[in-house]
Short mmCIF file of C-alpha atoms in Angstrom, two decimals:
data_model
loop_
_atom_site.label_atom_id
_atom_site.label_comp_id
_atom_site.label_asym_id
_atom_site.label_seq_id
_atom_site.Cartn_x
_atom_site.Cartn_y
_atom_site.Cartn_z
CA UNK Q 118 118.88 98.76 0.09
CA UNK Q 119 120.92 96.25 -1.87
CA UNK Q 120 124.43 97.14 -2.95
CA UNK Q 121 124.93 96.54 -6.67
CA UNK Q 122 127.24 93.70 -7.64
CA UNK Q 123 127.95 94.98 -11.15
CA UNK Q 124 131.58 96.14 -11.27
CA UNK Q 125 130.92 99.17 -13.46
CA UNK Q 126 128.39 100.96 -11.26
CA UNK Q 127 129.57 103.88 -9.15
CA UNK Q 128 129.20 103.62 -5.38
CA UNK Q 129 126.99 106.73 -5.30
CA UNK Q 130 124.23 104.88 -7.14
CA UNK Q 131 123.84 102.51 -4.18
CA UNK Q 132 123.16 105.37 -1.75
CA UNK Q 133 119.44 105.43 -2.58
CA UNK Q 134 116.72 103.29 -4.14
CA UNK Q 135 114.34 103.98 -7.01
CA UNK Q 136 111.30 106.00 -6.04
CA UNK Q 137 108.87 103.96 -3.97
CA UNK Q 138 106.08 105.34 -6.13
CA UNK Q 139 107.18 102.80 -8.75
CA UNK Q 140 106.14 99.97 -6.40
CA UNK Q 141 102.63 101.40 -6.17
CA UNK Q 142 102.35 101.42 -9.94
CA UNK Q 143 103.69 97.86 -10.12
CA UNK Q 144 100.99 96.75 -7.66
CA UNK Q 145 98.37 98.49 -9.76
CA UNK Q 146 99.54 97.22 -13.14
CA UNK Q 147 96.87 94.52 -13.40
CA UNK Q 148 93.95 96.69 -12.26
CA UNK Q 149 91.13 97.38 -14.68
CA UNK Q 150 89.70 100.91 -14.58
CA UNK Q 151 91.57 101.97 -11.44
CA UNK Q 152 90.54 105.03 -9.46
CA UNK Q 153 93.68 107.09 -9.86
CA UNK Q 154 94.33 109.64 -7.11
CA UNK Q 155 98.09 109.14 -7.22
CA UNK Q 156 99.38 111.28 -10.07
CA UNK Q 157 101.28 114.42 -9.11
CA UNK Q 158 100.49 116.38 -12.24
CA UNK Q 159 97.56 118.55 -13.37
CA UNK Q 160 94.55 116.84 -14.90
CA UNK Q 161 93.83 119.79 -17.23
CA UNK Q 162 95.46 120.13 -20.64
CA UNK Q 163 98.13 122.66 -21.60
CA UNK Q 164 96.28 125.92 -22.36
CA UNK Q 165 95.74 126.47 -26.10
CA UNK Q 166 97.74 129.74 -26.35
CA UNK Q 167 100.74 127.91 -24.86
CA UNK Q 168 100.36 125.03 -27.33
CA UNK Q 169 100.10 127.45 -30.24
CA UNK Q 170 103.21 129.34 -29.13
CA UNK Q 171 105.18 126.09 -29.10
CA UNK Q 172 103.84 125.08 -32.52
CA UNK Q 173 104.73 128.49 -33.91
CA UNK Q 174 108.25 128.22 -32.51
CA UNK Q 175 108.72 124.80 -34.09
CA UNK Q 176 107.33 125.91 -37.45
CA UNK Q 177 109.51 129.02 -37.49
CA UNK Q 178 112.66 126.96 -36.99
CA UNK Q 179 113.34 127.67 -33.32
CA UNK Q 180 114.44 124.11 -32.74
CA UNK Q 181 118.15 124.36 -32.07
CA UNK Q 182 119.93 124.74 -28.76
CA UNK Q 183 119.18 127.99 -27.02
CA UNK Q 184 121.68 129.84 -24.90
CA UNK Q 185 122.42 127.74 -21.83
CA UNK Q 186 120.79 130.35 -19.59
CA UNK Q 187 117.62 130.40 -21.70
CA UNK Q 188 116.19 132.53 -24.51
CA UNK Q 189 116.56 136.25 -23.88
CA UNK Q 190 112.84 137.19 -24.17
CA UNK Q 191 111.88 134.67 -21.46
CA UNK Q 192 114.72 135.68 -19.15
CA UNK Q 193 113.99 139.37 -19.66
CA UNK Q 194 110.31 138.97 -18.86
CA UNK Q 195 111.01 136.88 -15.76
CA UNK Q 196 113.73 139.31 -14.66
CA UNK Q 197 111.37 142.28 -14.98
CA UNK Q 198 108.80 140.52 -12.82
CA UNK Q 199 111.38 139.61 -10.18
CA UNK Q 200 112.82 143.13 -10.08
CA UNK Q 201 109.32 144.54 -9.56
CA UNK Q 202 108.45 141.92 -6.94
CA UNK Q 203 111.60 141.97 -4.83
CA UNK Q 204 113.67 145.00 -5.77
CA UNK Q 205 116.86 143.17 -4.80
CA UNK Q 206 120.16 144.65 -5.91
CA UNK Q 207 121.50 141.20 -6.76
CA UNK Q 208 118.87 138.77 -8.04
CA UNK Q 209 119.39 137.10 -11.39
CA UNK Q 210 117.29 134.49 -13.21
CA UNK Q 211 118.11 131.69 -15.62
CA UNK Q 212 116.02 128.98 -17.32
CA UNK Q 213 116.46 125.35 -16.32
CA UNK Q 214 115.44 121.98 -17.70
CA UNK Q 215 112.48 121.73 -15.34
CA UNK Q 216 112.47 122.43 -11.63
CA UNK Q 217 114.08 119.02 -11.11
CA UNK Q 218 116.98 120.28 -13.18
CA UNK Q 219 117.12 123.35 -10.95
CA UNK Q 220 117.24 121.16 -7.84
CA UNK Q 221 120.05 119.02 -9.28
CA UNK Q 222 122.09 122.09 -10.24
CA UNK Q 223 121.58 123.73 -6.85
CA UNK Q 224 122.95 120.64 -5.11
CA UNK Q 225 125.99 120.34 -7.37
CA UNK Q 226 126.68 124.07 -7.20
CA UNK Q 227 126.53 124.46 -3.41
CA UNK Q 228 126.86 121.14 -1.56
CA UNK Q 229 130.30 119.60 -0.96
CA UNK Q 230 130.79 116.00 0.19
CA UNK Q 231 130.05 115.89 3.89
CA UNK Q 232 127.96 119.06 3.90
CA UNK Q 233 124.61 118.79 5.69
CA UNK Q 234 121.31 119.80 4.10
CA UNK Q 235 118.30 120.45 6.32
CA UNK Q 236 114.82 119.78 4.97
CA UNK Q 237 111.39 119.07 6.41
CA UNK Q 238 109.70 115.70 6.85
CA UNK Q 239 107.39 114.93 5.02
CA UNK Q 240 109.43 115.84 1.94
CA UNK Q 241 109.44 115.64 -1.84
CA UNK Q 242 110.89 112.26 -2.79
CA UNK Q 243 113.83 113.71 -4.73
CA UNK Q 244 115.41 115.59 -1.83
CA UNK Q 245 117.30 112.84 0.05
CA UNK Q 246 118.59 111.07 -3.11
CA UNK Q 247 119.84 114.33 -4.64
CA UNK Q 248 121.62 115.29 -1.44
CA UNK Q 249 123.27 111.86 -1.31
CA UNK Q 250 124.13 112.00 -5.02
CA UNK Q 251 126.47 114.94 -4.39
CA UNK Q 252 127.88 113.38 -1.23
CA UNK Q 253 125.85 115.53 1.15
CA UNK Q 254 124.24 114.42 4.39
CA UNK Q 255 120.42 114.63 4.58
CA UNK Q 256 119.12 116.13 7.83
CA UNK Q 257 115.33 115.76 7.98
CA UNK Q 258 113.35 117.71 10.58
CA UNK Q 259 110.10 116.12 11.72
CA UNK Q 260 107.03 118.39 11.36
CA UNK Q 261 104.29 116.01 12.52
CA UNK Q 262 101.43 116.19 13.40
CA UNK Q 263 100.50 119.55 11.85
CA UNK Q 264 103.41 119.93 9.39
CA UNK Q 265 104.42 123.29 10.85
CA UNK Q 266 108.03 124.49 11.04
CA UNK Q 267 109.48 124.69 14.55
CA UNK Q 268 112.30 127.22 14.17
CA UNK Q 269 113.96 125.98 17.36
CA UNK Q 270 114.22 122.47 15.89
CA UNK Q 271 115.92 123.99 12.86
CA UNK Q 272 118.34 126.00 14.99
CA UNK Q 273 119.16 122.91 17.07
CA UNK Q 274 119.87 120.88 13.91
CA UNK Q 275 122.46 123.34 12.58
CA UNK Q 276 126.09 122.28 12.90
CA UNK Q 277 129.37 123.63 11.47
CA UNK Q 278 128.72 121.32 8.46
CA UNK Q 279 125.28 122.76 7.63
CA UNK Q 280 125.38 124.24 4.11
CA UNK Q 281 121.75 124.48 3.05
CA UNK Q 282 118.16 124.62 4.25
CA UNK Q 283 115.62 123.37 1.69
CA UNK Q 284 112.02 124.57 1.91
CA UNK Q 285 109.04 123.43 -0.18
CA UNK Q 286 105.90 125.55 0.19
CA UNK Q 287 103.17 124.79 -0.78
CA UNK Q 288 104.49 121.34 -0.03
CA UNK Q 289 104.41 117.96 -1.68
CA UNK Q 290 103.00 115.65 -0.24
CA UNK Q 291 101.09 117.65 2.38
CA UNK Q 292 99.85 120.70 0.48
CA UNK Q 293 100.66 122.71 3.60
CA UNK Q 294 101.88 126.29 3.22
CA UNK Q 295 104.55 127.70 5.54
CA UNK Q 296 103.19 130.72 7.38
CA UNK Q 297 104.64 134.19 6.98
CA UNK Q 298 106.10 133.97 10.49
CA UNK Q 299 107.70 130.59 9.80
CA UNK Q 300 109.28 131.86 6.60
CA UNK Q 301 110.40 135.12 8.16
CA UNK Q 302 112.09 133.25 11.04
CA UNK Q 303 113.64 130.67 8.72
CA UNK Q 304 114.96 133.42 6.43
CA UNK Q 305 116.45 135.28 9.37
CA UNK Q 306 118.07 132.15 10.79
CA UNK Q 307 119.65 131.26 7.44
CA UNK Q 308 120.99 134.80 7.06
CA UNK Q 309 122.32 134.90 10.60
CA UNK Q 310 124.16 131.58 10.26
CA UNK Q 311 125.38 132.12 6.70
CA UNK Q 312 123.45 129.14 5.33
CA UNK Q 313 122.03 128.87 1.81
CA UNK Q 314 118.23 128.92 1.83
CA UNK Q 315 116.71 127.18 -1.20
CA UNK Q 316 112.97 127.59 -1.75
CA UNK Q 317 111.19 125.09 -4.01
CA UNK Q 318 108.15 127.06 -5.20
CA UNK Q 319 106.79 124.89 -8.01
CA UNK Q 320 103.25 125.07 -6.52
CA UNK Q 321 103.40 128.84 -5.94
CA UNK Q 322 100.40 129.54 -8.20
CA UNK Q 323 98.16 127.15 -6.27
CA UNK Q 324 97.59 128.97 -2.97
CA UNK Q 325 93.99 129.12 -1.81
CA UNK Q 326 93.34 131.36 1.19
CA UNK Q 327 96.17 133.88 1.11
CA UNK Q 328 98.70 135.36 -1.27
CA UNK Q 329 101.82 133.33 -1.95
CA UNK Q 330 104.74 134.23 0.31
CA UNK Q 331 108.37 133.46 -0.47
CA UNK Q 332 111.25 133.53 2.02
CA UNK Q 333 113.05 135.65 -0.59
CA UNK Q 334 110.89 138.51 0.69
CA UNK Q 335 112.82 138.36 3.97
CA UNK Q 336 116.25 137.13 2.86
CA UNK Q 337 117.66 138.58 -0.36
CA UNK Q 338 120.16 135.71 -0.69
CA UNK Q 339 117.40 133.08 -1.02
CA UNK Q 340 117.71 130.82 -4.07
CA UNK Q 341 114.26 130.21 -5.58
CA UNK Q 342 113.31 127.29 -7.85
CA UNK Q 343 110.08 127.57 -9.84
CA UNK Q 344 108.63 126.61 -13.20
CA UNK Q 345 105.63 126.03 -15.45
CA UNK Q 346 105.05 122.29 -15.02
CA UNK Q 347 102.28 122.37 -12.41
CA UNK Q 348 100.70 125.76 -13.12
CA UNK Q 349 100.28 125.20 -16.86
CA UNK Q 350 100.26 121.36 -17.08
CA UNK Q 351 103.64 121.46 -18.85
CA UNK Q 352 105.20 118.59 -16.88
CA UNK Q 353 106.68 116.95 -19.96
CA UNK Q 354 107.95 120.17 -21.50
CA UNK Q 355 110.77 120.63 -18.96
CA UNK Q 356 110.91 124.38 -18.42
CA UNK Q 357 111.79 125.75 -15.00
CA UNK Q 358 113.72 128.73 -13.72
CA UNK Q 359 115.97 129.63 -10.82
CA UNK Q 360 116.70 133.04 -9.37
CA UNK Q 361 119.10 134.17 -6.69
CA UNK Q 362 122.48 135.86 -6.15
CA UNK Q 363 124.35 136.39 -9.42
CA UNK Q 364 127.42 134.36 -8.51
CA UNK Q 365 125.32 131.34 -7.50
CA UNK Q 366 123.16 131.57 -10.62
CA UNK Q 367 126.17 131.92 -12.92
CA UNK Q 368 127.77 128.86 -11.35
CA UNK Q 369 124.57 126.86 -11.79
CA UNK Q 370 124.40 128.05 -15.40
CA UNK Q 371 127.96 126.84 -15.96
CA UNK Q 372 127.01 123.42 -14.60
CA UNK Q 373 123.94 123.33 -16.84
CA UNK Q 374 126.19 123.89 -19.85
CA UNK Q 375 127.94 120.61 -19.08
CA UNK Q 376 124.84 118.63 -18.11
CA UNK Q 377 121.37 119.55 -19.37
CA UNK Q 378 122.78 122.05 -21.93
CA UNK Q 379 119.51 124.03 -22.01
CA UNK Q 380 115.78 123.68 -21.65
CA UNK Q 381 114.03 122.67 -24.93
CA UNK Q 382 113.89 125.82 -27.03
CA UNK Q 383 110.33 125.48 -28.43
CA UNK Q 384 109.04 124.91 -24.89
CA UNK Q 385 110.80 128.08 -23.74
CA UNK Q 386 108.84 130.11 -26.27
CA UNK Q 387 105.71 128.41 -24.97
CA UNK Q 388 106.68 129.37 -21.42
CA UNK Q 389 107.05 132.98 -22.54
CA UNK Q 390 103.41 132.85 -23.61
CA UNK Q 391 102.41 130.97 -20.45
CA UNK Q 392 103.50 133.87 -18.25
CA UNK Q 393 100.49 135.84 -19.49
CA UNK Q 394 97.97 132.97 -19.32
CA UNK Q 395 95.62 133.29 -16.35
CA UNK Q 396 95.47 130.08 -14.28
CA UNK Q 397 93.17 131.40 -11.54
CA UNK Q 398 90.29 129.27 -12.79
CA UNK Q 399 92.38 126.12 -12.36
CA UNK Q 400 93.31 127.26 -8.85
CA UNK Q 401 89.64 127.77 -7.99
CA UNK Q 402 88.75 124.35 -9.38
CA UNK Q 403 91.44 122.68 -7.26
CA UNK Q 404 90.28 124.51 -4.17
CA UNK Q 405 86.80 123.14 -4.81
CA UNK Q 406 88.16 119.62 -5.25
CA UNK Q 407 90.11 119.94 -2.02
CA UNK Q 408 86.99 121.04 -0.15
CA UNK Q 409 85.00 118.20 -1.70
CA UNK Q 410 87.40 115.60 -0.30
CA UNK Q 411 87.90 117.24 3.10
CA UNK Q 412 84.14 117.55 3.67
CA UNK Q 413 83.59 113.91 2.74
CA UNK Q 414 86.45 112.40 4.77
CA UNK Q 415 86.77 114.65 7.84
CA UNK Q 416 84.68 112.35 10.05
CA UNK Q 417 86.75 109.25 9.21
CA UNK Q 418 90.30 110.59 8.89
CA UNK Q 419 92.66 112.94 10.69
CA UNK Q 420 93.49 115.55 8.06
CA UNK Q 421 95.56 118.71 8.21
CA UNK Q 422 93.71 120.94 5.74
CA UNK Q 423 96.18 121.91 2.99
CA UNK Q 424 96.42 125.53 1.90
CA UNK Q 425 97.80 124.87 -1.57
CA UNK Q 426 99.14 122.51 -4.25
CA UNK Q 427 96.74 119.61 -5.06
CA UNK Q 428 97.55 117.08 -2.36
CA UNK Q 429 95.99 115.90 0.89
CA UNK Q 430 98.01 113.87 3.41
CA UNK Q 431 95.60 112.06 5.78
CA UNK Q 432 96.62 109.84 8.67
CA UNK Q 433 95.67 106.20 8.13
CA UNK Q 434 92.77 105.05 10.35
CA UNK Q 435 94.41 101.68 10.92
CA UNK Q 436 97.60 99.78 10.12
CA UNK Q 437 100.57 101.46 8.49
CA UNK Q 438 100.62 103.70 5.47
CA UNK Q 439 101.96 100.78 3.44
CA UNK Q 440 99.38 98.20 4.53
CA UNK Q 441 96.54 100.68 4.17
CA UNK Q 442 97.57 101.64 0.64
CA UNK Q 443 97.89 97.97 -0.32
CA UNK Q 444 94.29 97.49 0.82
CA UNK Q 445 93.23 100.55 -1.15
CA UNK Q 446 94.92 99.27 -4.29
CA UNK Q 447 93.25 95.89 -3.82
CA UNK Q 448 89.95 97.85 -3.81
CA UNK Q 449 90.94 99.58 -7.07
CA UNK Q 450 92.11 102.90 -5.61
CA UNK Q 451 95.58 104.25 -6.38
CA UNK Q 452 97.06 106.42 -3.61
CA UNK Q 453 100.64 106.76 -2.37
CA UNK Q 454 101.91 105.53 1.03
CA UNK Q 455 103.32 108.30 3.18
CA UNK Q 456 106.51 106.40 3.98
CA UNK Q 457 107.75 107.26 0.49
CA UNK Q 458 107.84 110.92 1.53
CA UNK Q 459 108.79 110.50 5.15
CA UNK Q 460 110.63 108.67 7.90
CA UNK Q 461 107.17 107.75 9.22
CA UNK Q 462 104.74 105.28 7.67
CA UNK Q 463 101.54 106.66 9.17
CA UNK Q 464 99.90 108.66 6.39
CA UNK Q 465 99.07 108.48 2.68
CA UNK Q 466 98.95 111.00 -0.15
CA UNK Q 467 95.88 111.81 -2.20
CA UNK Q 468 96.29 113.81 -5.39
CA UNK Q 469 93.04 115.57 -6.26
CA UNK Q 470 94.30 116.55 -9.70
CA UNK Q 471 91.51 114.37 -11.09
CA UNK Q 472 87.94 114.62 -12.34
CA UNK Q 473 85.14 115.05 -9.81
CA UNK Q 474 83.80 111.65 -10.85
CA UNK Q 475 87.15 110.00 -10.07
CA UNK Q 476 87.35 111.87 -6.77
CA UNK Q 477 83.86 110.74 -5.77
CA UNK Q 478 84.71 107.12 -6.55
CA UNK Q 479 87.86 107.44 -4.47
CA UNK Q 480 85.94 108.97 -1.57
CA UNK Q 481 83.59 105.99 -1.43
CA UNK Q 482 86.48 103.51 -1.29
CA UNK Q 483 88.22 105.51 1.43
CA UNK Q 484 85.05 105.69 3.50
CA UNK Q 485 84.57 101.94 3.21
CA UNK Q 486 88.20 101.24 4.14
CA UNK Q 487 88.04 103.48 7.20
CA UNK Q 488 84.87 101.88 8.49
CA UNK Q 489 85.65 98.26 7.65
CA UNK Q 490 89.09 98.20 9.28
CA UNK Q 491 91.92 95.80 8.37
CA UNK Q 492 91.04 92.37 7.05
CA UNK Q 493 92.34 89.43 9.02
#
């Protein structure tokens, strides 16, 4: 990366680059009618009851700042659900400006300069930059080829400077779900070593085969980050929530007061309505889309079948992830090279949050690319 020459810019801004996803979009800017399997957001619209709740909040004048920790009805409803689910003596919730806001606050609240944060490769693109932003040291743990967690690798990576373990399940970009055993062992290890375990659960409502499992079931000190962006297509509405030990949550709330202030109040009232909106039909639709792609590509690609979210992370049949994606974009297909999410450049990400017609067009391009090989 290039160090900035402008005298006003802080050194921390040179510790990471802009998201590599931007480069994909730059390459695709001149395409006409591209086949877009790159977007990490739902392709369905915000459910009507959620829209109407937001409109009603706006029309009734609920447009000012809310309490920093979120409107009381939303917090109370979430808290009741969490108390029933976990029964922990010390688990408190507050509302954040999206799950990204929750991630930022968790880093600032818990990671000191020089502290190490363990996470799993492949990873969500925000993790390394956020760790570096607060002066932390990213410690990725390789999970190839099957994207499973090897608890011994985690134990071996722990040092006296380890402050946090960051888990994302179902995961972006792989869609893989950590097994109950993996989560139980990770939760126990974090508890034994006195390390903060942060669980990014934004795709929790999109699990296909089994019920969703959180490490908070096995470690009552787990900090959980979740929200409504993916489950209810509210990506632009910026409403997330975090729950965990009271002292951690209150510190994060204090930091939110001096940064994000609060989540948008009308969107919080919409989120209150969203809690009662059934999204099982969307989950079933995504499972069908996943199966559609897997069945079509399994003979041409090495694919670890994802158990959730709406991503597939195949291994490229030739070249690198970057060169393969460049060829795909030249053929009109937008996908994301795996090197953006990983220390390896061997895979690519498909988002099947798209229409069946778009998916079918993408499948045909991917079949042709696999069988034609690289062009000289």
